[in-house]
Structures are given as C-alpha cells and as structure tokens.
PDB file of C-alpha atoms and ligand atoms in Angstrom:
ATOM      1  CA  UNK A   1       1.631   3.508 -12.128  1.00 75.00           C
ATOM      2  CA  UNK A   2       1.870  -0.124 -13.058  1.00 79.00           C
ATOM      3  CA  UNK A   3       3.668  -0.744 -10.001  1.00 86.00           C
ATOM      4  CA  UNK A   4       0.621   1.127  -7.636  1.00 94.00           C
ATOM      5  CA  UNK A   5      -2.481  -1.018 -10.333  1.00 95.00           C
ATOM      6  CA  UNK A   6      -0.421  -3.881  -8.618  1.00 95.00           C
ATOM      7  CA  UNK A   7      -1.870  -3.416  -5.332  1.00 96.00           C
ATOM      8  CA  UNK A   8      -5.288  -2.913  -6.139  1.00 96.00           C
ATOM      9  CA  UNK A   9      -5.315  -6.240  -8.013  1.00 96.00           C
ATOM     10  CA  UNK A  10      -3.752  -7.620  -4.391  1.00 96.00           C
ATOM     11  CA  UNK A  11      -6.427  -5.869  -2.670  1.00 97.00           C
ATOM     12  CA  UNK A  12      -9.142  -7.026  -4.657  1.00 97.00           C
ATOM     13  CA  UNK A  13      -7.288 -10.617  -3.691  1.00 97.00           C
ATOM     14  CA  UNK A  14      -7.634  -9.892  -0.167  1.00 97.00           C
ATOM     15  CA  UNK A  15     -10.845  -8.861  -0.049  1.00 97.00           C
ATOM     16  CA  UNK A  16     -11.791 -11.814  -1.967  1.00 97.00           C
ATOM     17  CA  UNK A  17     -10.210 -14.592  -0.512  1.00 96.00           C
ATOM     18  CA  UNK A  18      -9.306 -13.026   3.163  1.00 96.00           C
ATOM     19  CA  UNK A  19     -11.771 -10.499   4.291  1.00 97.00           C
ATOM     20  CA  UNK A  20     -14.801 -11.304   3.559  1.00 96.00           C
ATOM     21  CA  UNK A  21     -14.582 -15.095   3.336  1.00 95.00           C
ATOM     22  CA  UNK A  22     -16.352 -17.222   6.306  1.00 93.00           C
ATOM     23  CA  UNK A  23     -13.682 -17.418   9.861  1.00 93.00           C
ATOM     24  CA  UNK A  24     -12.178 -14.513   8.385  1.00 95.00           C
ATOM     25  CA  UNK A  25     -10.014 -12.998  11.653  1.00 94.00           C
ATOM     26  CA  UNK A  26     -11.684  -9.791  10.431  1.00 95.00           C
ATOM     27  CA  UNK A  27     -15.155 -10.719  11.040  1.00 93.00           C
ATOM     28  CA  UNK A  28     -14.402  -9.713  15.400  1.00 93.00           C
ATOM     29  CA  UNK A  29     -12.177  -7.128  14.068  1.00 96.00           C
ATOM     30  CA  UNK A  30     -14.201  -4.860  12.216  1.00 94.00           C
ATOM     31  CA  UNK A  31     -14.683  -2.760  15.123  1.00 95.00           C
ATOM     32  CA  UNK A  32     -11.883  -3.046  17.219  1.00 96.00           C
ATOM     33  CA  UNK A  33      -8.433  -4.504  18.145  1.00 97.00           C
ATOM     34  CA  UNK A  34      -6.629  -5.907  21.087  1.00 97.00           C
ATOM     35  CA  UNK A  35      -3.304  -6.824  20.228  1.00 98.00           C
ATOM     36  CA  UNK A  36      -1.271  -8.348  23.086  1.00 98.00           C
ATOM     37  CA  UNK A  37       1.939  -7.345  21.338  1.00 98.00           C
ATOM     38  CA  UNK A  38       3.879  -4.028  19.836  1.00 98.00           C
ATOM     39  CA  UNK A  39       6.655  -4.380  17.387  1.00 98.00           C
ATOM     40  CA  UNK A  40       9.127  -1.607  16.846  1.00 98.00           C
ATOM     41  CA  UNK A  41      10.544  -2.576  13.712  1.00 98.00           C
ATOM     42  CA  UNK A  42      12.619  -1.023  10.626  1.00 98.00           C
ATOM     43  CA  UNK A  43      10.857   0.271   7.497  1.00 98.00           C
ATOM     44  CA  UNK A  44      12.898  -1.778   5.381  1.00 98.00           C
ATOM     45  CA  UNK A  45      10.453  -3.217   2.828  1.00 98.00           C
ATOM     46  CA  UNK A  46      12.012  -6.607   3.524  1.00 98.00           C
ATOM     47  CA  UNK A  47      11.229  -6.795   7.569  1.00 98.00           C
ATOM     48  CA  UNK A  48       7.020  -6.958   7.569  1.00 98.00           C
ATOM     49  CA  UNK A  49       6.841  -8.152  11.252  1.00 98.00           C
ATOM     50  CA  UNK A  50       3.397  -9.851  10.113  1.00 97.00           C
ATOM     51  CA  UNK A  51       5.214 -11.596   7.386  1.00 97.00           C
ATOM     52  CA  UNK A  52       8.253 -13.429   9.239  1.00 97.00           C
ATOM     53  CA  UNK A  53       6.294 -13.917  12.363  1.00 97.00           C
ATOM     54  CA  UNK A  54       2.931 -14.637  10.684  1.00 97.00           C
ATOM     55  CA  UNK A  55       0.770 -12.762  12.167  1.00 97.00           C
ATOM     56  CA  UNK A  56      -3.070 -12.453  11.635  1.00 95.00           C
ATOM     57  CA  UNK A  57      -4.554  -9.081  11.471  1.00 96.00           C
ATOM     58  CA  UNK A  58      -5.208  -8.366  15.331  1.00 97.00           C
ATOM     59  CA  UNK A  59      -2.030  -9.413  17.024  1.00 98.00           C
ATOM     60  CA  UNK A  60       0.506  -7.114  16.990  1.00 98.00           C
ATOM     61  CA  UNK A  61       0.460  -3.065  17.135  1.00 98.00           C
ATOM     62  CA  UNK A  62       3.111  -2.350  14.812  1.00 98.00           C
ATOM     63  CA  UNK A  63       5.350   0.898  15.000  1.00 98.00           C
ATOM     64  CA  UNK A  64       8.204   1.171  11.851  1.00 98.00           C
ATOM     65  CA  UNK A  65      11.340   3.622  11.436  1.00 98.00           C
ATOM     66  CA  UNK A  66      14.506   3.825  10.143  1.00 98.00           C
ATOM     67  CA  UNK A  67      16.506   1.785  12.049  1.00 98.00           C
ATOM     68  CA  UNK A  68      13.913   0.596  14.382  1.00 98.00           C
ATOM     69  CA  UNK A  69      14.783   3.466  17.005  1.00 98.00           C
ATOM     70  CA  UNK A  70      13.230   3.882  20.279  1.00 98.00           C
ATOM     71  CA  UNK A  71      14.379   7.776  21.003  1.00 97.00           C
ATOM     72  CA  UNK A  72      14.666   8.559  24.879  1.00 96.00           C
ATOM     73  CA  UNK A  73      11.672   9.648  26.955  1.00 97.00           C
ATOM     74  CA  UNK A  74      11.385  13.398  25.518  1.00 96.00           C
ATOM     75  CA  UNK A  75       7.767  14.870  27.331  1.00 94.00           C
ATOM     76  CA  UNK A  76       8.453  18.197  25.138  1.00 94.00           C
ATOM     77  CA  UNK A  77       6.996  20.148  22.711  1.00 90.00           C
ATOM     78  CA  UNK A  78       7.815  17.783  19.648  1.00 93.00           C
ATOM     79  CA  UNK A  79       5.832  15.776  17.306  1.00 94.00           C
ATOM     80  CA  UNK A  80       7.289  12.169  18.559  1.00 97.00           C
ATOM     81  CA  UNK A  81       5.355   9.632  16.501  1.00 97.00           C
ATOM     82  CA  UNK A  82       6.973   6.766  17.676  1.00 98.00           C
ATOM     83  CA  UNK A  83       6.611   7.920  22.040  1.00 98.00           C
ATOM     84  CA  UNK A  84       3.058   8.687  20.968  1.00 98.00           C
ATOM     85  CA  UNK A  85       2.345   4.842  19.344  1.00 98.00           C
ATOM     86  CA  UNK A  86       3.985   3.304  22.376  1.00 98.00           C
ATOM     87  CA  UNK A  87       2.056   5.546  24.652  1.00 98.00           C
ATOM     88  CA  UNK A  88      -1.050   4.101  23.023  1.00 98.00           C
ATOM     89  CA  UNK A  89      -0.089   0.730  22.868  1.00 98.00           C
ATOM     90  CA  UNK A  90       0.904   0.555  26.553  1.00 98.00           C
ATOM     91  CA  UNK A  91      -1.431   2.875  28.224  1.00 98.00           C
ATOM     92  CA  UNK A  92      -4.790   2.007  25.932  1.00 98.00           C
ATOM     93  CA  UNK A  93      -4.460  -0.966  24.295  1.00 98.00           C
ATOM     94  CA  UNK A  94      -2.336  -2.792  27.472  1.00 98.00           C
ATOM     95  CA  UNK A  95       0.158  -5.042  25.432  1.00 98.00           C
ATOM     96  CA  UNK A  96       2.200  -7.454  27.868  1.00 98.00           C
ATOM     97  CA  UNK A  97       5.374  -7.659  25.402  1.00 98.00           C
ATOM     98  CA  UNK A  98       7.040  -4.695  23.652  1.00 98.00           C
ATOM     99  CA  UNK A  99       9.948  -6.465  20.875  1.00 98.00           C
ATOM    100  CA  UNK A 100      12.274  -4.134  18.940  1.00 98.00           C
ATOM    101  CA  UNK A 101      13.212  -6.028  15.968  1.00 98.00           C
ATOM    102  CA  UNK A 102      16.186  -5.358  14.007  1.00 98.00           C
ATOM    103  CA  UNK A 103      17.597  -6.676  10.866  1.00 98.00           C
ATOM    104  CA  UNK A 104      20.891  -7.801   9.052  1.00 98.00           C
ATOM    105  CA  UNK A 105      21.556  -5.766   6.367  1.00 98.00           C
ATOM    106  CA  UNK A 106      19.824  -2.613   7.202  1.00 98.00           C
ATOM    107  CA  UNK A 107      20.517   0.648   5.289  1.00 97.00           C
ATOM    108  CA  UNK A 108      19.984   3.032   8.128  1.00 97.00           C
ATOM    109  CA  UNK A 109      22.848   1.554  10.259  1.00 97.00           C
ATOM    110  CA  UNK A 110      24.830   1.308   7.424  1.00 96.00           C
ATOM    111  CA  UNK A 111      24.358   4.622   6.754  1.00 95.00           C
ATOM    112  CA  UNK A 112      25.125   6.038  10.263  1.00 95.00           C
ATOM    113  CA  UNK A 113      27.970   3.458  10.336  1.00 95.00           C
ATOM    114  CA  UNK A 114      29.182   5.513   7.290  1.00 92.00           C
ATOM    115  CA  UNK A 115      27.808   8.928   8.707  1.00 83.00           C
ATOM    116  CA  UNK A 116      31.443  10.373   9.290  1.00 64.00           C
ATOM    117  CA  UNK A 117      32.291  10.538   5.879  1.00 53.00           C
ATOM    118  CA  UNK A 118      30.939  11.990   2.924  1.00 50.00           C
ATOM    119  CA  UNK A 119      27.193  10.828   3.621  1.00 52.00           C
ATOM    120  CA  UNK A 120      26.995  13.460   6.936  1.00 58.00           C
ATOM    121  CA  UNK A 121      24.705  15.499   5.319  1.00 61.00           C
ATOM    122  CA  UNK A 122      23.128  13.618   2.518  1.00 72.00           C
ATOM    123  CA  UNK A 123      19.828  13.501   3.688  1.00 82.00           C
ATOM    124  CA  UNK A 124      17.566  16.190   5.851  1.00 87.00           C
ATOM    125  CA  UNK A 125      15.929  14.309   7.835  1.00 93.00           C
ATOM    126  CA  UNK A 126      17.990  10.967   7.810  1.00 93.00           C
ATOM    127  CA  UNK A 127      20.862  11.760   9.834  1.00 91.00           C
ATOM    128  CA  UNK A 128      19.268  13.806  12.464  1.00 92.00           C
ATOM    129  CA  UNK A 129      16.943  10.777  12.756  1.00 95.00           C
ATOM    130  CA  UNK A 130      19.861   8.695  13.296  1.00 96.00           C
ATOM    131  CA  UNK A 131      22.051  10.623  15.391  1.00 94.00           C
ATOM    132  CA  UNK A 132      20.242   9.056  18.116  1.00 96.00           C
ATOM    133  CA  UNK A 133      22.326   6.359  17.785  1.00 97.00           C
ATOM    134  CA  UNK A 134      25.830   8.428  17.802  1.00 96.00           C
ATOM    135  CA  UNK A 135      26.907   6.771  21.004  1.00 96.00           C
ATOM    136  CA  UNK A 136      26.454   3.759  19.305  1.00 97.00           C
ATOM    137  CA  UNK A 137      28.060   3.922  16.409  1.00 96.00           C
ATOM    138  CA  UNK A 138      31.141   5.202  18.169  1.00 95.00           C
ATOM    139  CA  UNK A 139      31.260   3.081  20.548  1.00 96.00           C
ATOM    140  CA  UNK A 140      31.082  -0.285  18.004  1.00 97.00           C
ATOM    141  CA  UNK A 141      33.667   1.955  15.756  1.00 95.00           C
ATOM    142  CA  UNK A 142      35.563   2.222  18.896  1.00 95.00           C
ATOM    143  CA  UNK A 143      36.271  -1.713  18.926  1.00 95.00           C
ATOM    144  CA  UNK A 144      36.360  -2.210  15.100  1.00 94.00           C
ATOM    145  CA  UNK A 145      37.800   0.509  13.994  1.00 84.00           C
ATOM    146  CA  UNK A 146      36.503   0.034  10.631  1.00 91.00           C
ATOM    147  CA  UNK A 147      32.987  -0.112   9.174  1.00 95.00           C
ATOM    148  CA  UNK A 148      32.692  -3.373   7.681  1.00 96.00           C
ATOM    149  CA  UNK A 149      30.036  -6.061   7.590  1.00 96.00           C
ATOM    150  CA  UNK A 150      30.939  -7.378  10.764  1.00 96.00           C
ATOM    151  CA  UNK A 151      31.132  -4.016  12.362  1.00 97.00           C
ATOM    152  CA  UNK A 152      27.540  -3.088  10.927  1.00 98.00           C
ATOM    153  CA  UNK A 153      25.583  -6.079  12.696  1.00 98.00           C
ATOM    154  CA  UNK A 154      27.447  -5.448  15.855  1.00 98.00           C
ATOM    155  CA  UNK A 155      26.139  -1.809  15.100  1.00 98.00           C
ATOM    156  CA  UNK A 156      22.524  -3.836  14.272  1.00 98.00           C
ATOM    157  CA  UNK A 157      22.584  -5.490  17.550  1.00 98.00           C
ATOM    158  CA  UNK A 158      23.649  -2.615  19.520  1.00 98.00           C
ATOM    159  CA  UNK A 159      20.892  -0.621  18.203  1.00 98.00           C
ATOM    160  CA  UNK A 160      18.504  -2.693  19.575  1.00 98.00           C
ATOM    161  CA  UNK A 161      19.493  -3.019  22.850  1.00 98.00           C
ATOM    162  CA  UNK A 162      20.219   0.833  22.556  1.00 98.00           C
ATOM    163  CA  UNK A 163      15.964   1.193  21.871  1.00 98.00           C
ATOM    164  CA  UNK A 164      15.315  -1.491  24.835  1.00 98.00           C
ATOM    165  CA  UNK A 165      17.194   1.100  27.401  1.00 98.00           C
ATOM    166  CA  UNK A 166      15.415   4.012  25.928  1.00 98.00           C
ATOM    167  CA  UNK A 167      12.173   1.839  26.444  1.00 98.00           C
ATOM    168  CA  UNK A 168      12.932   1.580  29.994  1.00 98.00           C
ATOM    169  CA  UNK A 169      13.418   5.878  30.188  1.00 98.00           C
ATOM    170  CA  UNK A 170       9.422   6.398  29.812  1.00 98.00           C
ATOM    171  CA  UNK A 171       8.400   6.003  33.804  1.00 98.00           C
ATOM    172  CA  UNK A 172       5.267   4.306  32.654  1.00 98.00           C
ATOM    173  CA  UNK A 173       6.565   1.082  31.171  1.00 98.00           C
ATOM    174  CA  UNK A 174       9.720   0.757  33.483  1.00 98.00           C
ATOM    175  CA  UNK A 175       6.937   0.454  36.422  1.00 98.00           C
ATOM    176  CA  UNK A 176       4.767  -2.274  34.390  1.00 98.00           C
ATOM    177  CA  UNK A 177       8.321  -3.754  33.622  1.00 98.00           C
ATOM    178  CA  UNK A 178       9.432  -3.581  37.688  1.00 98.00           C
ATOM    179  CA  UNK A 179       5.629  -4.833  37.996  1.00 98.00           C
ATOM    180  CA  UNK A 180       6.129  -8.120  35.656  1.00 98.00           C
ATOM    181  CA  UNK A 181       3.355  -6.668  33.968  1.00 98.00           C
ATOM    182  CA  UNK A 182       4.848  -5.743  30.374  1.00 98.00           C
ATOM    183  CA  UNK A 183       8.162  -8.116  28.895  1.00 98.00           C
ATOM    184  CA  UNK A 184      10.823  -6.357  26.591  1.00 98.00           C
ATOM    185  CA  UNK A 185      12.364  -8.312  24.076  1.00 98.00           C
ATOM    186  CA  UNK A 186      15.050  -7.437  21.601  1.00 98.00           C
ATOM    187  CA  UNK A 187      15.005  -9.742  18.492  1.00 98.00           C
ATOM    188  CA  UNK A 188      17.323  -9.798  15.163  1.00 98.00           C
ATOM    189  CA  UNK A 189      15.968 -10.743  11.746  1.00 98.00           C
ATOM    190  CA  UNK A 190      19.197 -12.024  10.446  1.00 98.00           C
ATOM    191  CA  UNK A 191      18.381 -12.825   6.588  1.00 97.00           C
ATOM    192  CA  UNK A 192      21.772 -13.985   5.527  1.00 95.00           C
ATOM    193  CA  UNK A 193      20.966 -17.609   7.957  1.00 96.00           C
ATOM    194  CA  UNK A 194      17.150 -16.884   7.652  1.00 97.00           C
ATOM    195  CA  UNK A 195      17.386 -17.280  11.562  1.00 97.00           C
ATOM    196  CA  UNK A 196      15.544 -14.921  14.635  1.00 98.00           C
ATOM    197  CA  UNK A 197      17.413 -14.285  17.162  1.00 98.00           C
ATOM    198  CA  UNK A 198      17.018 -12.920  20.642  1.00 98.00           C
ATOM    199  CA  UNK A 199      19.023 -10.821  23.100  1.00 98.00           C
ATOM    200  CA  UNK A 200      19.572 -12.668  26.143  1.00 97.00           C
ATOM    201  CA  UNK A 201      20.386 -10.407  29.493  1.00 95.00           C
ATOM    202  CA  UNK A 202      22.227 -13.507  31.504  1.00 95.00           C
ATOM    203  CA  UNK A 203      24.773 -13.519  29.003  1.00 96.00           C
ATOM    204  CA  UNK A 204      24.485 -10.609  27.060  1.00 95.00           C
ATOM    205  CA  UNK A 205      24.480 -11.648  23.905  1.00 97.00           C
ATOM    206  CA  UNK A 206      21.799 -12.570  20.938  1.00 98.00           C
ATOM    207  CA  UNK A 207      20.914 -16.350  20.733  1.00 97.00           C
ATOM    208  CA  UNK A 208      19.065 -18.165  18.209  1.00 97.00           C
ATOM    209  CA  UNK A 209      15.359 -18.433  18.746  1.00 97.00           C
ATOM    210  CA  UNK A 210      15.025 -20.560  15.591  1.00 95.00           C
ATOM    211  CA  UNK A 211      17.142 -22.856  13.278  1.00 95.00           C
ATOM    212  CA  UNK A 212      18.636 -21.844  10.024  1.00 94.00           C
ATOM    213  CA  UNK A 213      17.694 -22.191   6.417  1.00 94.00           C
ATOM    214  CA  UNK A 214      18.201 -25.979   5.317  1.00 91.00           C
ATOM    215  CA  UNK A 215      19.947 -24.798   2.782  1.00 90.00           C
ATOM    216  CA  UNK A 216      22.302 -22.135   4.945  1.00 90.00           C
ATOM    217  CA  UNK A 217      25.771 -23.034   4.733  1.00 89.00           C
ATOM    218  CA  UNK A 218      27.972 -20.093   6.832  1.00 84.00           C
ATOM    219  CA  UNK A 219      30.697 -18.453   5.385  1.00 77.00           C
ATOM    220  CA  UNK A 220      34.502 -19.316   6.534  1.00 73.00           C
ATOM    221  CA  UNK A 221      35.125 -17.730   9.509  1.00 61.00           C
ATOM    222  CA  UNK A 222      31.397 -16.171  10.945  1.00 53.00           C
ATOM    223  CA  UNK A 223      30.190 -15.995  13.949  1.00 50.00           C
ATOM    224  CA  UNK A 224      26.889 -17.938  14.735  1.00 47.00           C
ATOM    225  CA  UNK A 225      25.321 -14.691  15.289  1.00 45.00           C
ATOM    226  CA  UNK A 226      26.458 -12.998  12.947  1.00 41.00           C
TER     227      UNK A 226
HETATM  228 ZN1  LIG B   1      16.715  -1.435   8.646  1.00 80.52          ZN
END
C-alpha cells in the first residue's frame, strides 16, 4: 500500500505544479489529442518512451508489450490490442512516424532466448505471447549458438526489425509507407552506453542517433552497438 500512497502524493505533484499551472500543455489538451507520432515500446518499467525522449503530454500515441512486438496482420476473430491501437493511430489520429523501440536488457527476449529450456512453459500467457518471435530466436541461436549477452541484443535488435516487417503486413500502412506518407523507424534504448540507436536500411545495421554517457567507458572487447 505504501508503495500505491506513493503515487497519489506524485499525482497531487502533478496536478499542482503541471496541470493546472499557467502554459500547462494540458490547457489545448483537455479535449483532445493529435499526436504526430506512435511508439511501440516494451513494458519494462525502465523504457517510458515519454521519459528518454521527453515528451510532453500530446506527442506521442504510445502502445507497450512484452517485448515491444508488432504481431503480423491477423483480420480474425481475436482480441488484438496492439493491431487495434495502430489501427487507431494510423487510420484516426494520422501519425506520419510509427518507431518500435527496443531495449538492452529486456526480460522478454531473454526469456524467449531461454524459452527452450526449462522456462517453456513457465508462464500462460508469456510464451505464447512471445512465440511470435520463434523465427527469431532461432535464427540469432542459429549464428551464436549460445544464449549469452551478446546473443540476447542481437535477439533485441532482431526483434525490432522483426515488428517493422510485420508493420509493413497491414495493407493500410504499407500504402501510406509506398505513399511517403507514414516513416517507420526502428530504435534501441541501449542503457548499458545510455545511447539511442537507430536501424539503418542502407547498411543494415543500428547506428547511434546520440552520444554516450560522459561517464561510459565500454567493456574490453564490445561492439559499438552493442
Ligand atoms: Zn523489454
């Protein structure tokens, strides 16, 4: 309980000091929003989009999951939550960029990275959740043959580009795409370097968008983006 009387006390902060104060962003958003931007990102409690890109309320339509996973286009009889925010955000709120962020260190790769072992059936709704990425995972274990750190954030990075293909399965936003109308961009949180990085389709691989930490001092032997 002391945890949740925490976040009133932060609420009564916001309200306070962000809300309702004068030039407050929410004073032309009380009614309605046009974000030009969706993020796909992972629930991890350490990946807010609107904290590491500091965002103000307004700009970006947010969408989170395990894993930040874009499943194919599926027009069936399901309850797709994540299809059904990216419907909205295209079709009715018109967003020009769509980024799938991933993360270093995230749980739900590891845990599909691990997924052959004891862990297959740990979890009800996890795994099934993640099986979406199967072809992933075996193809990344298929070049490292082990899963280690390294072989994780290749998995990381794989995912993502994995979610960007699947974007490109739902006709409507492969024709704004073909149309220049709507960008897809694949980013990567990495919080070892405290750098963002971005998939680049000219040479297939993630470059920095930003510089490190100051203080970030690689270990022996890493890749840059890694
Ligand atoms: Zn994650």
């Amino acid at each position: 309980m002391r945890e949740v009387c925490k976040f009133i006390t932060g609420f009564n902060s916001f309200r306070d000091e962000y809300f309702c104060r004068e030039n407050s962003p929410f004073q032309k958003l009380r009614k309605s929003q046009t974000p030009t931007t969706m993020v796909i990102a992972c629930s991890d409690s350490r990946t807010d989009p609107s904290l590491i890109m500091q965002c103000e309320p307004g700009e970006i339509f947010v969408v989170r999951n395990i894993a930040n996973i874009v499943p194919p286009y599926e027009p069936d009889a399901g309850y797709h939550g994540v299809s059904a925010a990216i419907e909205y955000a295209v079709k009715a709120l018109k967003v020009r960029n769509i980024i799938v962020l991933g993360h270093s260190s995230c749980g739900g790769i590891r845990a599909l990275m691990e997924s052959k072992s004891e862990q297959e059936h740990k979890h009800e709704f996890v795994n099934k959740w993640l099986s979406a990425l199967h072809q992933v995972r075996d193809k990344v274990l298929a070049h490292f043959t082990s899963v280690t750190d390294k072989s994780c954030i290749a998995c990381e990075m794989a995912g993502i580009l994995h979610s960007m293909e699947n974007l490109m399965t739902f006709p409507w936003i492969s024709k704004q795409v073909k149309a220049g109308e709507l960008d897809i961009h694949g980013w990567y949180f990495n919080m070892e370097s405290g750098q963002l990085l971005s998939y680049l389709h000219q040479t297939k691989t993630f470059e920095p968008l930003t510089s490190p930490c100051a203080q970030y001092e690689p270990a022996p032997n890493t890749v840059d983006q890694a």
